[in-house]
Coordinates of C-alpha atoms in Angstrom, one line a residue:
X3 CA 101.5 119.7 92.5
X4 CA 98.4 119.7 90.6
X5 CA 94.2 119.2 91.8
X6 CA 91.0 119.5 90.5
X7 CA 89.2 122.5 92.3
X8 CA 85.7 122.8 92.9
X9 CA 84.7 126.9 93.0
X10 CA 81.6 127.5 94.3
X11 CA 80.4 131.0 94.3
X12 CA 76.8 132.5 92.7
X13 CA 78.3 135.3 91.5
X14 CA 80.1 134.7 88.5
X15 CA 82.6 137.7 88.7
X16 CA 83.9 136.0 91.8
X17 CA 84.0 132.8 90.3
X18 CA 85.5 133.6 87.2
X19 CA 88.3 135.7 89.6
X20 CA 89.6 131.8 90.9
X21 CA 89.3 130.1 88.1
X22 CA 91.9 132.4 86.5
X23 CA 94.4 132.4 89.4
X24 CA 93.8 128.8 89.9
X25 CA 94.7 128.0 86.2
X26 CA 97.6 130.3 86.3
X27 CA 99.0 128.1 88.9
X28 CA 98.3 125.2 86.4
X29 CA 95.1 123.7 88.6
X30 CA 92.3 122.0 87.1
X31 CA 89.0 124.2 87.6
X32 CA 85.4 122.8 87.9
X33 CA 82.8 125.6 89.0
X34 CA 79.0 125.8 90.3
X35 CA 77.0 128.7 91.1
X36 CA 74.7 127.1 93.5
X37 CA 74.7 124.7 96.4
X38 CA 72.4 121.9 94.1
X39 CA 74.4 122.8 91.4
X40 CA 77.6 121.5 93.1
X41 CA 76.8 118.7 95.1
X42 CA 75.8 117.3 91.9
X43 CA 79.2 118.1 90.5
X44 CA 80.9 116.6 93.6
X45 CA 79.8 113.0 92.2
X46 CA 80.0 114.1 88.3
X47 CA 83.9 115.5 88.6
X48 CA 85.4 113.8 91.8
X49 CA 87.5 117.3 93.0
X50 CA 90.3 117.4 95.0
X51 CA 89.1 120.3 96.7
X52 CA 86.3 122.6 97.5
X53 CA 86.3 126.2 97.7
X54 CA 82.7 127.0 98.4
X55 CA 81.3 130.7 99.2
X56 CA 79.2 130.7 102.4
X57 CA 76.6 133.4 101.5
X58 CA 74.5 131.9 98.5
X59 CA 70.6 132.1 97.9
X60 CA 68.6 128.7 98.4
X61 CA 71.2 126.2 100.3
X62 CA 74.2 128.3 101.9
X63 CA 77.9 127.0 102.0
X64 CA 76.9 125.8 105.6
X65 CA 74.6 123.6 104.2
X66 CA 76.4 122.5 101.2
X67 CA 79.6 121.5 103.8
X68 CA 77.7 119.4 105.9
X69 CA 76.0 117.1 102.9
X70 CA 79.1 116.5 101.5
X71 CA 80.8 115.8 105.1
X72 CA 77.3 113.7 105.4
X73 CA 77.8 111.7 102.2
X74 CA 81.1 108.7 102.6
X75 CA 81.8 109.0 99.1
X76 CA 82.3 112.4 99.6
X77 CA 83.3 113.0 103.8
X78 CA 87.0 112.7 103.1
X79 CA 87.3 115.6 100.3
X80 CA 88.7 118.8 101.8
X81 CA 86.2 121.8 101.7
X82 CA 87.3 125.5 102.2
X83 CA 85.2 128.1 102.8
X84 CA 85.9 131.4 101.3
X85 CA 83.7 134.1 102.7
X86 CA 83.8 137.9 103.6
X87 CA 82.7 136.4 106.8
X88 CA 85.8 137.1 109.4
X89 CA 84.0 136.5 113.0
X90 CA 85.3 133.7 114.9
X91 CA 81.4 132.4 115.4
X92 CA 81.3 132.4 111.7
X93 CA 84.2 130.2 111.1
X94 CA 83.5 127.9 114.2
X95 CA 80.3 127.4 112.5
X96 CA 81.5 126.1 109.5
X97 CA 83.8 124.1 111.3
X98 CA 81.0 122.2 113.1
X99 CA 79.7 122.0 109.4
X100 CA 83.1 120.2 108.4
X101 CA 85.0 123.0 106.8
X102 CA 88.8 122.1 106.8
X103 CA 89.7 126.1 106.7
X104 CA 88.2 129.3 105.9
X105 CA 89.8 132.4 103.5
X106 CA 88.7 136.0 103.9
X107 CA 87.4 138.0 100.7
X108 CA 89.5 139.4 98.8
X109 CA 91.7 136.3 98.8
X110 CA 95.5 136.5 99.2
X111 CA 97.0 134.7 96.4
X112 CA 99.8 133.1 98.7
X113 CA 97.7 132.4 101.4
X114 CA 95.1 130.6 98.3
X115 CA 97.8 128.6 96.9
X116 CA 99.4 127.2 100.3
X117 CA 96.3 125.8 101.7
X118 CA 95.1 124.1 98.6
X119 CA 98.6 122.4 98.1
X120 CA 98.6 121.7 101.6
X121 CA 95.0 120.3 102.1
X122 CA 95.4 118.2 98.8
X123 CA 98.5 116.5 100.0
X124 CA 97.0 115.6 103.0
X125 CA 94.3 114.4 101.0
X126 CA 96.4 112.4 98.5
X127 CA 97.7 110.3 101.6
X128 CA 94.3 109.4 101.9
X129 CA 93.3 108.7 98.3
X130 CA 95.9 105.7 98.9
X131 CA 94.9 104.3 102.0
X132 CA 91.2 104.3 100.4
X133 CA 92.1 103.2 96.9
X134 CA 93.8 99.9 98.8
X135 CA 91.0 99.4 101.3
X136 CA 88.6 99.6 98.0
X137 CA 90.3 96.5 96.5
X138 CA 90.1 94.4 100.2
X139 CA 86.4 95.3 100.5
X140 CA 85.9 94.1 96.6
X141 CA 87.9 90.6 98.2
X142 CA 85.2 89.9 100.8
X143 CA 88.2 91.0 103.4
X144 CA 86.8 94.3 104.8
X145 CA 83.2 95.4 105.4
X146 CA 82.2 98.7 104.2
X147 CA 80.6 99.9 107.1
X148 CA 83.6 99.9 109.1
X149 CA 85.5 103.1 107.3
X150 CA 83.1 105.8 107.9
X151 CA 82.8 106.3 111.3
X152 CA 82.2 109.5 113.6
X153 CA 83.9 108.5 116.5
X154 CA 84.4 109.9 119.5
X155 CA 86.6 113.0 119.4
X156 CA 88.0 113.0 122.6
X157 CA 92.3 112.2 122.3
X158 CA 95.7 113.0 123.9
X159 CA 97.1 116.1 123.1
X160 CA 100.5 117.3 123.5
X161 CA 101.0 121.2 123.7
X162 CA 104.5 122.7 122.9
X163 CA 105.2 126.2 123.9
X164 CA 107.7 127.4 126.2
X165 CA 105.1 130.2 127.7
X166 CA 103.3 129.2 130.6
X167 CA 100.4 131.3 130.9
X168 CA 100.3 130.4 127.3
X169 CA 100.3 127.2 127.9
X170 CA 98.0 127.0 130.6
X171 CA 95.6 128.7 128.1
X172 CA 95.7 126.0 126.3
X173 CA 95.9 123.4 128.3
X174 CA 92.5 124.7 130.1
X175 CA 90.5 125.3 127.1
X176 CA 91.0 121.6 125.9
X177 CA 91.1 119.4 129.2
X178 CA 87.8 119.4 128.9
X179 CA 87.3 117.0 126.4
X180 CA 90.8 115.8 126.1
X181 CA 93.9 114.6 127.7
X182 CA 96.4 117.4 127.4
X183 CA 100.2 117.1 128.2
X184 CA 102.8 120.2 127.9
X185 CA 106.2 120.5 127.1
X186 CA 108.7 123.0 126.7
X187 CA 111.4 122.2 125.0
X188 CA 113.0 120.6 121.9
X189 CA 114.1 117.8 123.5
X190 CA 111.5 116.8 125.7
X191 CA 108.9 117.4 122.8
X192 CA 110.8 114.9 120.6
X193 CA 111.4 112.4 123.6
X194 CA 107.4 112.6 124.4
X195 CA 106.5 112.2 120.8
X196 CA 108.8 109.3 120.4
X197 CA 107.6 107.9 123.4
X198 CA 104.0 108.2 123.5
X199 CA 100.6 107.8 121.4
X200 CA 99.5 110.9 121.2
X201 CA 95.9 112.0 118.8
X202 CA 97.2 115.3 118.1
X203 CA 100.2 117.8 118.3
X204 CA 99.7 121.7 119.1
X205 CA 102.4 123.4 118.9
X206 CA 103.4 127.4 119.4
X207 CA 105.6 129.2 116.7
X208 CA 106.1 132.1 119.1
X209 CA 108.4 130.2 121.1
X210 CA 111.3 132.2 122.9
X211 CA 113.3 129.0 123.3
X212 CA 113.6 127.6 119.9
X213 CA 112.2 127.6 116.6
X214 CA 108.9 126.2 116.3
X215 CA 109.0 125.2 112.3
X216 CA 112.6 123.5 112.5
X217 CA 110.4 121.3 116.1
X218 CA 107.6 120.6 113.4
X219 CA 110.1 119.4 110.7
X220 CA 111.7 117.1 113.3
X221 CA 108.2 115.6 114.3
X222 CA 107.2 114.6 110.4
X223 CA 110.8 112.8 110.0
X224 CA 109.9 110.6 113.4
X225 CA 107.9 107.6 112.4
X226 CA 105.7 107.8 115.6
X227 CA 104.8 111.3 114.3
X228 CA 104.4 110.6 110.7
X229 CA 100.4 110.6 111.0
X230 CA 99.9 112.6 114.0
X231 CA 98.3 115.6 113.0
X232 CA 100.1 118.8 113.7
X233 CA 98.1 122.1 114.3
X234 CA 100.2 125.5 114.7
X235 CA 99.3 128.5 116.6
X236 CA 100.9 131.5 114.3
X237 CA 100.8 135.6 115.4
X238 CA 98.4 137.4 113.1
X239 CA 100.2 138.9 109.7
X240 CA 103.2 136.1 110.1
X241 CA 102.2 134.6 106.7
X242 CA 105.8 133.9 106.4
X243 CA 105.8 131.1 109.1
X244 CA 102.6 130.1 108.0
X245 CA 102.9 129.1 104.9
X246 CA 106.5 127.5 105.6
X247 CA 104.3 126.0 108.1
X248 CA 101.9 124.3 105.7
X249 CA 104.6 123.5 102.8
X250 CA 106.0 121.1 105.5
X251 CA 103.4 119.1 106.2
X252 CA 101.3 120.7 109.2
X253 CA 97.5 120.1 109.0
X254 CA 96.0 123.4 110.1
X255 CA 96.5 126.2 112.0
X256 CA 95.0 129.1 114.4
X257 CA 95.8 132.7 114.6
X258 CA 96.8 134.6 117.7
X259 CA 94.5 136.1 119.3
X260 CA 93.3 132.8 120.0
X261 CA 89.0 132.1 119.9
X262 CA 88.7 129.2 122.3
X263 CA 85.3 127.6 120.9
X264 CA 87.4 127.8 117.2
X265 CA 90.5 126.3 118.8
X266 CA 87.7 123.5 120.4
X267 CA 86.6 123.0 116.7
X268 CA 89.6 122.8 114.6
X269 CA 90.6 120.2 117.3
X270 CA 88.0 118.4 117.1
X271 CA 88.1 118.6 113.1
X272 CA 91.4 117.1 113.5
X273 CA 90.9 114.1 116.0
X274 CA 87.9 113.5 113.3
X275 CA 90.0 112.7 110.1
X276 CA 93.2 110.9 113.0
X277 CA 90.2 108.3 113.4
X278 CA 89.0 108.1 110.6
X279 CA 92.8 108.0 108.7
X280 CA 93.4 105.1 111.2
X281 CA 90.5 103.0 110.6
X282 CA 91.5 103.6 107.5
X283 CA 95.2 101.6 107.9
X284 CA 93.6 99.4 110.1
X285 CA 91.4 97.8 107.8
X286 CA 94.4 98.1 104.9
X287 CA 96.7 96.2 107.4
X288 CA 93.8 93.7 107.6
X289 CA 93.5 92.6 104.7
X290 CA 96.6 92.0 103.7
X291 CA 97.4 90.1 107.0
X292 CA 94.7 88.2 106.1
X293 CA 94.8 87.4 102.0
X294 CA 97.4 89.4 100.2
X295 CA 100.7 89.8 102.0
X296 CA 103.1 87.0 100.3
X297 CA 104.6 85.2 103.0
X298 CA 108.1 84.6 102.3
X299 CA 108.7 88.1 101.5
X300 CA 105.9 90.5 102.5
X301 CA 105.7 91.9 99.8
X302 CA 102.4 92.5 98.5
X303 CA 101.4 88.8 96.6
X304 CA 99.9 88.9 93.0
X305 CA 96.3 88.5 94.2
X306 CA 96.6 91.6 95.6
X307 CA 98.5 93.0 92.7
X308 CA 95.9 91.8 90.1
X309 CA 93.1 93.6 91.7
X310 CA 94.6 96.8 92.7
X311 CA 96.2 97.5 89.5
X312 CA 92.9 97.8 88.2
X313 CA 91.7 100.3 90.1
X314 CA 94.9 102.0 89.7
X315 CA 94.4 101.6 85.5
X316 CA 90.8 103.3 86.4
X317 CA 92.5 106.1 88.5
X318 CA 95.5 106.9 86.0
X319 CA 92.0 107.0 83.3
X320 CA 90.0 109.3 85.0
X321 CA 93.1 111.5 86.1
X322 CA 94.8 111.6 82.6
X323 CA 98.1 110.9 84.4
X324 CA 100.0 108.4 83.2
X325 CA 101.0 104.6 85.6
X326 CA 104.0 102.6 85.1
X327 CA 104.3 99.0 85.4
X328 CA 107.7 97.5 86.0
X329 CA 108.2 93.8 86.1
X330 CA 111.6 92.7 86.6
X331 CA 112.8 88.7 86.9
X332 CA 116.2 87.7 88.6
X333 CA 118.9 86.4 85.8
X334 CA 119.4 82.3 86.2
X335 CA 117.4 82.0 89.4
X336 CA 117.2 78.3 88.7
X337 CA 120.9 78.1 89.2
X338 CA 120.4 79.3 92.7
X339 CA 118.1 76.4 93.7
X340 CA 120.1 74.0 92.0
X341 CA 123.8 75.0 93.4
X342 CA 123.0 75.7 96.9
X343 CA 119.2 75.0 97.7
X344 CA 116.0 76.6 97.8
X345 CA 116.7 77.7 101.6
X346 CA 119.4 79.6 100.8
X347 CA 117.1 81.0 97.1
X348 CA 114.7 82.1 99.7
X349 CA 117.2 84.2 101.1
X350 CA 117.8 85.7 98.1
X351 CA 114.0 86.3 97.4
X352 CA 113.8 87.6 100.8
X353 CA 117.2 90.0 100.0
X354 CA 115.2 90.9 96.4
X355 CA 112.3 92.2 98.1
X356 CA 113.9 94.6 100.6
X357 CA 116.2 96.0 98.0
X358 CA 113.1 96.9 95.9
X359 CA 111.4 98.5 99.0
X360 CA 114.3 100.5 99.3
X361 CA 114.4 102.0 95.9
X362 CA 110.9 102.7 95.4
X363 CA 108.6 105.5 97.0
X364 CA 106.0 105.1 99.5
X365 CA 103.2 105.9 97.1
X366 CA 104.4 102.8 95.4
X367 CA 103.3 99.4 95.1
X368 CA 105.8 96.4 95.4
X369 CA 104.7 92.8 94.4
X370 CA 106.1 89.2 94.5
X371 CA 104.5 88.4 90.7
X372 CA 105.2 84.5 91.5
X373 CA 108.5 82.5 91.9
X374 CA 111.5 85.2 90.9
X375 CA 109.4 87.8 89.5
X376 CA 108.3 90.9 91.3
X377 CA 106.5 94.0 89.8
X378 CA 106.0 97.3 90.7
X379 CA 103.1 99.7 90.4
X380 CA 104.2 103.2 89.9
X381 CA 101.2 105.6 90.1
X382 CA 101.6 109.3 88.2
X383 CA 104.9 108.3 87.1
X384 CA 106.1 109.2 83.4
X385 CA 108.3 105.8 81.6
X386 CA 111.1 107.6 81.4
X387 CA 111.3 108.5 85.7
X388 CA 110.2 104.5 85.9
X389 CA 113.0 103.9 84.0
X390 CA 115.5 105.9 86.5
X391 CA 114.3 104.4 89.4
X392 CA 114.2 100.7 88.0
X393 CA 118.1 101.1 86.6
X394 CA 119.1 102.3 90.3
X395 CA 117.6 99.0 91.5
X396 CA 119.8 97.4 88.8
X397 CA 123.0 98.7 89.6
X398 CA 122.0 98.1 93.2
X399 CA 121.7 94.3 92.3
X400 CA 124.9 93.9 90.4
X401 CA 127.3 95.7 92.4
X402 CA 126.0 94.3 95.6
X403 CA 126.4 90.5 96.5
X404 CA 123.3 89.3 98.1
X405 CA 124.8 87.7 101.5
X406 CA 124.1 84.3 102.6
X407 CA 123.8 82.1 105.5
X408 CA 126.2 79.6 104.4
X409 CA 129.8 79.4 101.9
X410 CA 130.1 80.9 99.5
X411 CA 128.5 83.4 102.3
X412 CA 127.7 85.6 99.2
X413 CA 126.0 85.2 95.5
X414 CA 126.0 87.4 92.9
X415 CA 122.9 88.4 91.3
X416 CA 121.3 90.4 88.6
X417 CA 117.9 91.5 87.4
X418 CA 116.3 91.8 83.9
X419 CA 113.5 94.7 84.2
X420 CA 110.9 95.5 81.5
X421 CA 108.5 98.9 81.6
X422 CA 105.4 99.8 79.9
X423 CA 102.9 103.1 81.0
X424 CA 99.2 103.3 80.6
X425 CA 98.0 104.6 77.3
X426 CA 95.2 106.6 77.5
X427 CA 91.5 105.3 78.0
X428 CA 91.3 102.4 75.9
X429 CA 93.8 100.8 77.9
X430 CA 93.9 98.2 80.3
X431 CA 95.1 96.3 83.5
X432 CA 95.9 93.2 80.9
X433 CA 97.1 95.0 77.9
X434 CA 99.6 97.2 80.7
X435 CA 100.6 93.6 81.6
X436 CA 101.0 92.1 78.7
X437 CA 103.6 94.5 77.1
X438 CA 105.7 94.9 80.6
X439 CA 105.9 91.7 80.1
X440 CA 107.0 91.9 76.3
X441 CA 109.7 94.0 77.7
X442 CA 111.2 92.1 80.1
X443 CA 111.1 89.0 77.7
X444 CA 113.4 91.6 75.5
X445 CA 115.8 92.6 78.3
X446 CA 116.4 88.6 78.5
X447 CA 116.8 88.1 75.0
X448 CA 119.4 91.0 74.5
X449 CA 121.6 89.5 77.5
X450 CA 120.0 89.8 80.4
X451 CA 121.0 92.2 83.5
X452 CA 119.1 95.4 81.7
X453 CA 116.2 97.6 81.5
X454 CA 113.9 97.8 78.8
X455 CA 111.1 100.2 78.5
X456 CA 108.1 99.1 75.7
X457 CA 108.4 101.4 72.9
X458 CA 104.6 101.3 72.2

């Protein structure tokens, strides 16, 4: 995984220190040596990430955290504070300033690397959910002022750890704000999880009982705990656990011994982005219930395709990664229609469009293109993977009848699929388009039930 990474530091030894390890690791490096200097950069070079030193002349980190937290172009970037600081008021403070995490001069390289990967995949999740609400607010279907929000940052909390008077910590510091249920066990923490709607999950690595990292892993494979974040209490000097910890997908994380006004803080923190994460699908799942969902299918319709693919064009531009476009058609479709009636071709459609949700990723975006066409939008994706994925749909078709309600109680179907990728800058949504298209008009005229991918 790759970022850009904002350094922030006004001493140029220390900032020159990053940028090489970050490079080695194959990051993209954008630096500032003062607070002015990279707020300005924050809107010139659109980072991934922040790593921002706390003690700098003029405007401290402090100060530079909260603008950018202040800012809703900017609130959603992730901003690490890396500081000789180590007190527990000092990093509670830049928690209340909107820190996501703090590292201790001199930085572990390990400990570097595994919270930048972690933070930007968190953040990548909500590039997505942004990117799609952009397109319904440039519909007329969302208003603007509903995504940034500070709401209240009181939620339910489930604690896991099989310790009581570690538990009852816990549960004490937090009931003060929140509503906190324990568990402790495997099972019952699954069962509850499944079960309720929690705001947040806390759970102990130090359990006697079972192993704390395989419970996490469980809780990210449940749909009901897909985007409930997960905050982990680790021993001090376990970076072994830790950073297994944030490779799988938790969102932060305290060391024992525990501060209780930092554990109030990175709660809080995390109940921030849960709301603002689900206004975030709310407003998504708005829209397209309202415009751009096709309704025989529900699949996205081309509307929605049309405009999103733009900003996806813009994206793939201004990351120099490369989109694919795959548009594919099913063979004699008219036949279908014509033999045995357009109820039993809107099975088929119907059959079509959850056989293409299956084979493509969540990042992904599945249309119905109009009548037996359907495209998919393939963000960061080389030709050549497209190319993988969209013959695995292929063969899917045409070994696979598609059943049906009625005799011959099965048809079978195939699929012509043309590719093209983005081309650089001078590119566009229409020229993209055009030569998918140009594809799939090839795959037809060589004989149908293939993929072609445009040579241009």
């Amino acid at each position: 995984m790759t970022a850009r990474v904002l350094v922030v530091d006004d001493i140029l030894a220390n900032v020159k220190l990053l940028e090489a390890r970050l490079t080695a690791e194959y990051f993209e490096v954008v630096t500032a040596y003062s607070g002015a200097e990279a707020l300005g950069k924050m809107e010139a070079s659109d980072p991934d990430i922040v790593l921002l030193d706390v003690m700098m002349p003029g405007m401290d980190g402090f100060e530079v955290c909260r603008r950018i937290k202040a800012n809703p172009r900017t609130a959603h970037i992730p901003v690490v504070m890396v500081t000789a600081l180590d007190q527990p008021s000092d990093r509670v403070t830049g928690l209340e300033a909107g820190a996501d995490d703090f590292l201790t001069k001199p930085v572990d390289d390990a400990a570097l690397f595994a919270r930048v990967r972690s933070l930007v995949r968190l953040k990548m999740m909500t590039d997505e959910l942004r990117m799609r609400e952009t397109t319904g607010q440039a519909m007329g279907l969302i208003d603007p002022s509903t995504s940034f929000i500070e709401s209240g940052i009181a939620g339910r909390i489930l604690m896991i750890e099989d310790r009581p008077d570690s538990a009852n910590w816990f549960a004490t510091a937090l009931r003060k704000e929140n509503d906190v249920a324990c568990v402790d066990t495997f099972e019952e923490a699954l069962v509850r999880v499944r079960g309720g709607d929690f705001d947040l999950i806390l759970v102990s690595l130090g359990m006697r009982g079972f192993d704390g990292l395989r419970l996490c892993s469980q809780l990210r494979s449940l749909p009901e705990g897909r985007h409930v974040p997960i905050l982990v209490v680790v021993s001090d000097g376990d970076k072994r656990k830790l950073h297994q910890a944030l490779e799988m997908g938790v969102n932060d994380y305290l060391t024992r011994p525990v501060d209780t006004n930092e554990l109030v803080a990175r709660v809080r923190t995390q109940l921030r982005k849960k709301r603002y994460a689900d206004r975030l699908r709310h407003n998504v799942q708005l829209s397209l219930e309202m415009a751009i969902t096709d309704g025989l299918t529900g699949l996205h319709n081309r509307r929605y395709m049309t405009r999103h693919l733009d900003n996806l064009v813009a994206q793939a531009h201004k990351t120099g990664k490369q989109l694919s476009f795959v548009i594919m058609d099913i063979d004699f479709f008219k036949r279908v229609n014509d033999n045995h009636g357009h109820d039993i071709g809107d099975e088929v459609l119907r059959e079509m469009a959850r056989r293409i949700t299956a084979n493509v990723r969540g990042c992904d975006l599945a249309c119905r293109y109009g009548g037996e066409e359907f495209v998919v939008v393939m963000p960061e994706t080389e030709v050549a993977y497209a190319y993988t994925i969209a013959e695995r749909l292929r063969k899917s078709i045409e070994t696979t009848p598609v059943a049906i309600s009625r005799a011959p109680n099965k048809l079978n179907i195939t699929l012509s699929i043309g590719i093209a990728g983005s081309m650089g800058p001078a590119d566009s949504a229409d020229s993209l388009l055009r030569r998918a298209d140009q594809a799939l008009y090839a795959a037809k005229n060589s004989g149908r039930n293939r993929v072609v991918a445009d040579a241009a």
